[in-house]
């Protein structure tokens, strides 16, 4: 059983998947930092000094001034600012993956185009005959050139 497990883990697909998960986690941290530290501050500045992390809707009806105050009071809140950050994260990750896949497609050789058919089948005996032939060499039936 231990040998089967080792064989399973050492297969190429499992190792590739493990590497992809680790790289994806690291890439996610980089994108989160890009969004939180580079993109959202200027965007908040353009929108009138808004920090999206602190945006929330107080559901308790007490109208707390800050998110920290509402959380300290245990008030139920909708933290839509964090949701906006998550959407921006997703869009950036999706764009980055799209660009990577597109670049890889350009690096790979184009798919092989099958060669054009040089023969077609005789309608009577179904033997292959050249495209320009007027008679089947097997049954001597007359055929129209393709």
XYZ file of C-alpha atoms in Angstrom, residues 39-111:
73
model
C -3.688 50.085 -6.877
C -6.284 50.861 -4.212
C -4.539 53.884 -2.547
C -4.411 55.953 -5.779
C -7.915 54.779 -6.684
C -9.134 55.878 -3.244
C -7.358 59.198 -3.698
C -9.061 59.737 -7.060
C -12.425 58.959 -5.492
C -11.991 61.530 -2.719
C -9.602 60.014 -0.150
C -11.566 56.793 0.238
C -9.984 53.741 1.898
C -12.008 50.778 0.690
C -10.889 48.539 3.555
C -12.786 50.737 5.995
C -16.041 50.887 4.028
C -18.948 49.084 5.673
C -22.683 49.181 6.275
C -23.780 48.984 9.907
C -26.706 46.556 10.200
C -27.341 47.226 13.891
C -28.869 50.643 13.291
C -26.475 52.293 15.789
C -24.516 54.100 13.034
C -20.959 53.444 14.150
C -18.340 55.888 12.869
C -15.602 53.410 12.010
C -15.325 49.744 11.168
C -13.072 49.150 14.186
C -15.671 50.719 16.466
C -18.455 48.568 15.002
C -16.392 45.387 15.341
C -15.425 46.254 18.924
C -19.111 46.724 19.761
C -19.940 43.401 18.103
C -22.317 45.059 15.654
C -23.204 43.134 12.508
C -21.662 44.852 9.489
C -21.426 44.334 5.743
C -17.792 45.016 4.844
C -18.322 45.861 1.194
C -14.944 47.619 0.908
C -13.100 44.353 1.460
C -15.389 42.789 -1.145
C -14.404 45.510 -3.649
C -10.734 44.723 -2.950
C -11.429 41.009 -3.552
C -13.106 41.796 -6.888
C -10.112 43.885 -7.980
C -7.798 41.022 -6.882
C -9.817 38.579 -8.977
C -9.779 40.792 -12.057
C -6.009 41.234 -11.824
C -5.398 37.499 -11.341
C -7.707 36.673 -14.257
C -5.929 39.229 -16.462
C -2.499 37.912 -15.483
C -3.506 34.309 -16.195
C -5.009 35.347 -19.527
C -1.782 37.121 -20.513
C 0.363 34.154 -19.445
C -1.776 31.652 -21.374
C -1.767 33.926 -24.400
C 2.029 34.255 -24.285
C 2.473 30.495 -23.927
C 0.187 29.912 -26.927
C 2.455 32.122 -29.023
C 5.556 30.215 -27.856
C 4.151 26.790 -28.691
C 4.343 25.559 -32.267
C 1.078 25.744 -34.177
C -0.923 22.531 -34.279
